[in-house]
Amino acid sequence: MNTHTAVDQQIAADYDNVPYTSHAFHYAGPRHLRATAFLYGIDTVPLEHARVLELGCASGGNLLPFAAAYPDAQVVGVDLSSVQVDEGLRVVSELGLKNVQLHAMSLADITPDFGEFDYIIAHGVLSWVPPEVKAAILRICRENLAPNGLAYISYNTYPGWKANDVLRDAMMLNTYGAADDADRLARGKAMLLLLSQGMARSNPMASALSQAVAGLERYSDYYLTHEYLEAFNTPCYLVEFVSAAQDVGLAYVGDAESQTELPTLYGQNVQLHLSLTAIGQPKAMRQQFLDFAVGRSFRKSMLVHAESASSILDLPDPSRLAQLRFAGMYVQVNNSEASAAGQTVLRNQAANELTTNDPMVLATTEALSAAWPGSLPFADIVAMVKSCAPEPISDEAAIVSAQEAVSSLYRIGMVHLAREPLPNESGRAEGLPNIDPAFLKVLRMRERGKTMTGGFNLWHENVNLTLREAEGFVLPFLNGQHSVRQLRALLCDAWTQGKVSAIDGKSLRGKRNLDGAAQNALRALLELLRYRGVLSGSI
């Protein structure tokens, strides 16, 4: 048995034994990548018939939202773990998707004969594989990428990962001799206690290590296992990645979260000193200097064929936002301190918050929320600005105000971008409450313990909800055929007949006059589902 096969088998065994929960990531979805590439001057293939390949797809959680939205697209995933691929195939079958293929195989075995793809995605793979597989990923992005194709590769980066390197080294050192995976994890976590609570005050790295350990508190055990306790985790500098891509004939476009490449995002001090230090330097070097300034630890890089390099803009062009569509859901958060200062705090569907007193931003978020989970073109936002202006304004002034409003949301990463409307978007805001059928099927599978694949909405967001019995009862009736009044009556009958318990878990068998309680429970459920982007129609 050769070394390459032995390494593949060990990696496959690690992920077979501790399967990775497979989620959607909005920044790694074709819709987002297509819109973001456009900001850098790159035109890509429309999504309806696009060919998409994901390397290291696990059970396909990052492919399913796209495949469900675009049945005429071709979607292919490859992963070394047969356990995860088998799970993905079960989910694909449950969803009835005919446009998805998942393969359990080594990435190194992919050749040009495997096919040509318009979008190639490798999220969370490059840093965690041996050198020969790293080389294979870049080779695939050259050999299997269509002429106008776009590749996305994410990876851990320095300088931000330097402290995490120390954590990983310490955790790995303490796992030698571990009896099994559970023991290995326990030993790794024990080392985190030393590095968070047992460091000497004189340790010059104490602050950096404490922050790195604190950053892990929100992550699960399987994340710690695969991020810190696997055989491979090799971060690199951005310039090293760009150089390796150039060596195989690929050109660096920019980051999939493109606003993070704008020096203005980090304040005047960073912008000024970066401009002085990086003057005359090529694009990748300027971004590398920015990484030093902000301590970036993770990159989400987009690549195209070197032949398209001349079309790439140095930075994303905010003026191009006017040619895109926008989507988001925003709810007001009670904050007495902000209110006293004349500010409004908004939380979007991804739980990110914005504090503003800009009336045009507030009007824009209100318009986007009304359309959610649909999207709005820039022209609609301009029209909204004109209608909300306290005094009549010209078309030119409305365009400027609308541009400033969407640019504000874009810079803080609190708005979805798209080049085309969602499939069947025109009917999403109309009709009776209608839950996304793909989301519902995955939710039911998760409730039965049949999959670890994450739920999702059509904006490629991860949506996992834990619902109470009464709420779960209502879900199948959210099929676009029942009014809110009918839904309320169904819930009242179920409570009265003892089919399901109340929201607080108590029985309401034989009770009367439940309309008020049903109305409150139903309103809360519908608002939650709409907020998370899995419910359309009027509520």
PDB file of N, CA, C and O in Angstrom, residues 1-11 130-133 232:
ATOM      1  N   MET A   1       0.854  -1.189   0.000  1.00  0.00           N
ATOM      2  CA  MET A   1       0.000   0.000   0.000  1.00  0.00           C
ATOM      3  C   MET A   1       0.885   1.233   0.000  1.00  0.00           C
ATOM      4  O   MET A   1       1.780   1.378   0.835  1.00  0.00           O
ATOM      5  N   ASN A   2       0.667   2.186  -0.934  1.00  0.00           N
ATOM      6  CA  ASN A   2       1.507   3.367  -0.988  1.00  0.00           C
ATOM      7  C   ASN A   2       1.066   4.387   0.055  1.00  0.00           C
ATOM      8  O   ASN A   2      -0.021   4.317   0.629  1.00  0.00           O
ATOM      9  N   THR A   3       1.948   5.390   0.299  1.00  0.00           N
ATOM     10  CA  THR A   3       1.703   6.375   1.346  1.00  0.00           C
ATOM     11  C   THR A   3       0.449   7.185   1.063  1.00  0.00           C
ATOM     12  O   THR A   3      -0.349   7.478   1.954  1.00  0.00           O
ATOM     13  N   HIS A   4       0.264   7.553  -0.203  1.00  0.00           N
ATOM     14  CA  HIS A   4      -0.900   8.358  -0.580  1.00  0.00           C
ATOM     15  C   HIS A   4      -2.193   7.656  -0.186  1.00  0.00           C
ATOM     16  O   HIS A   4      -3.087   8.240   0.411  1.00  0.00           O
ATOM     17  N   THR A   5      -2.277   6.354  -0.455  1.00  0.00           N
ATOM     18  CA  THR A   5      -3.477   5.594  -0.107  1.00  0.00           C
ATOM     19  C   THR A   5      -3.640   5.501   1.399  1.00  0.00           C
ATOM     20  O   THR A   5      -4.747   5.628   1.923  1.00  0.00           O
ATOM     21  N   ALA A   6      -2.538   5.320   2.137  1.00  0.00           N
ATOM     22  CA  ALA A   6      -2.601   5.223   3.593  1.00  0.00           C
ATOM     23  C   ALA A   6      -3.106   6.521   4.214  1.00  0.00           C
ATOM     24  O   ALA A   6      -3.937   6.508   5.129  1.00  0.00           O
ATOM     25  N   VAL A   7      -2.624   7.644   3.712  1.00  0.00           N
ATOM     26  CA  VAL A   7      -3.075   8.935   4.225  1.00  0.00           C
ATOM     27  C   VAL A   7      -4.556   9.136   3.923  1.00  0.00           C
ATOM     28  O   VAL A   7      -5.324   9.578   4.776  1.00  0.00           O
ATOM     29  N   ASP A   8      -4.964   8.814   2.701  1.00  0.00           N
ATOM     30  CA  ASP A   8      -6.384   8.935   2.336  1.00  0.00           C
ATOM     31  C   ASP A   8      -7.260   8.099   3.260  1.00  0.00           C
ATOM     32  O   ASP A   8      -8.315   8.555   3.728  1.00  0.00           O
ATOM     33  N   GLN A   9      -6.828   6.892   3.532  1.00  0.00           N
ATOM     34  CA  GLN A   9      -7.621   6.013   4.375  1.00  0.00           C
ATOM     35  C   GLN A   9      -7.726   6.540   5.795  1.00  0.00           C
ATOM     36  O   GLN A   9      -8.776   6.430   6.432  1.00  0.00           O
ATOM     37  N   GLN A  10      -6.640   7.136   6.306  1.00  0.00           N
ATOM     38  CA  GLN A  10      -6.671   7.687   7.658  1.00  0.00           C
ATOM     39  C   GLN A  10      -7.605   8.882   7.733  1.00  0.00           C
ATOM     40  O   GLN A  10      -8.402   9.018   8.666  1.00  0.00           O
ATOM     41  N   ILE A  11      -7.535   9.779   6.727  1.00  0.00           N
ATOM     42  CA  ILE A  11      -8.427  10.941   6.708  1.00  0.00           C
ATOM     43  C   ILE A  11      -9.876  10.492   6.600  1.00  0.00           C
ATOM     44  O   ILE A  11     -10.764  10.990   7.303  1.00  0.00           O
ATOM     45  N   PRO A 130      -3.182  16.756   2.966  1.00  0.00           N
ATOM     46  CA  PRO A 130      -1.740  16.685   2.704  1.00  0.00           C
ATOM     47  C   PRO A 130      -1.354  17.459   1.446  1.00  0.00           C
ATOM     48  O   PRO A 130      -2.220  17.824   0.629  1.00  0.00           O
ATOM     49  N   PRO A 131      -0.069  17.726   1.267  1.00  0.00           N
ATOM     50  CA  PRO A 131       0.395  18.565   0.153  1.00  0.00           C
ATOM     51  C   PRO A 131      -0.066  18.093  -1.220  1.00  0.00           C
ATOM     52  O   PRO A 131      -0.417  18.905  -2.079  1.00  0.00           O
ATOM     53  N   GLU A 132      -0.089  16.772  -1.444  1.00  0.00           N
ATOM     54  CA  GLU A 132      -0.464  16.290  -2.767  1.00  0.00           C
ATOM     55  C   GLU A 132      -1.943  16.560  -3.075  1.00  0.00           C
ATOM     56  O   GLU A 132      -2.325  16.778  -4.224  1.00  0.00           O
ATOM     57  N   VAL A 133      -2.791  16.580  -2.034  1.00  0.00           N
ATOM     58  CA  VAL A 133      -4.204  16.883  -2.254  1.00  0.00           C
ATOM     59  C   VAL A 133      -4.396  18.388  -2.433  1.00  0.00           C
ATOM     60  O   VAL A 133      -5.245  18.823  -3.225  1.00  0.00           O
ATOM     61  N   PHE A 232      -3.610  17.010   9.702  1.00  0.00           N
ATOM     62  CA  PHE A 232      -3.201  18.139   8.875  1.00  0.00           C
ATOM     63  C   PHE A 232      -4.017  19.383   9.226  1.00  0.00           C
ATOM     64  O   PHE A 232      -5.233  19.328   9.339  1.00  0.00           O
TER      65      PHE A 232
END
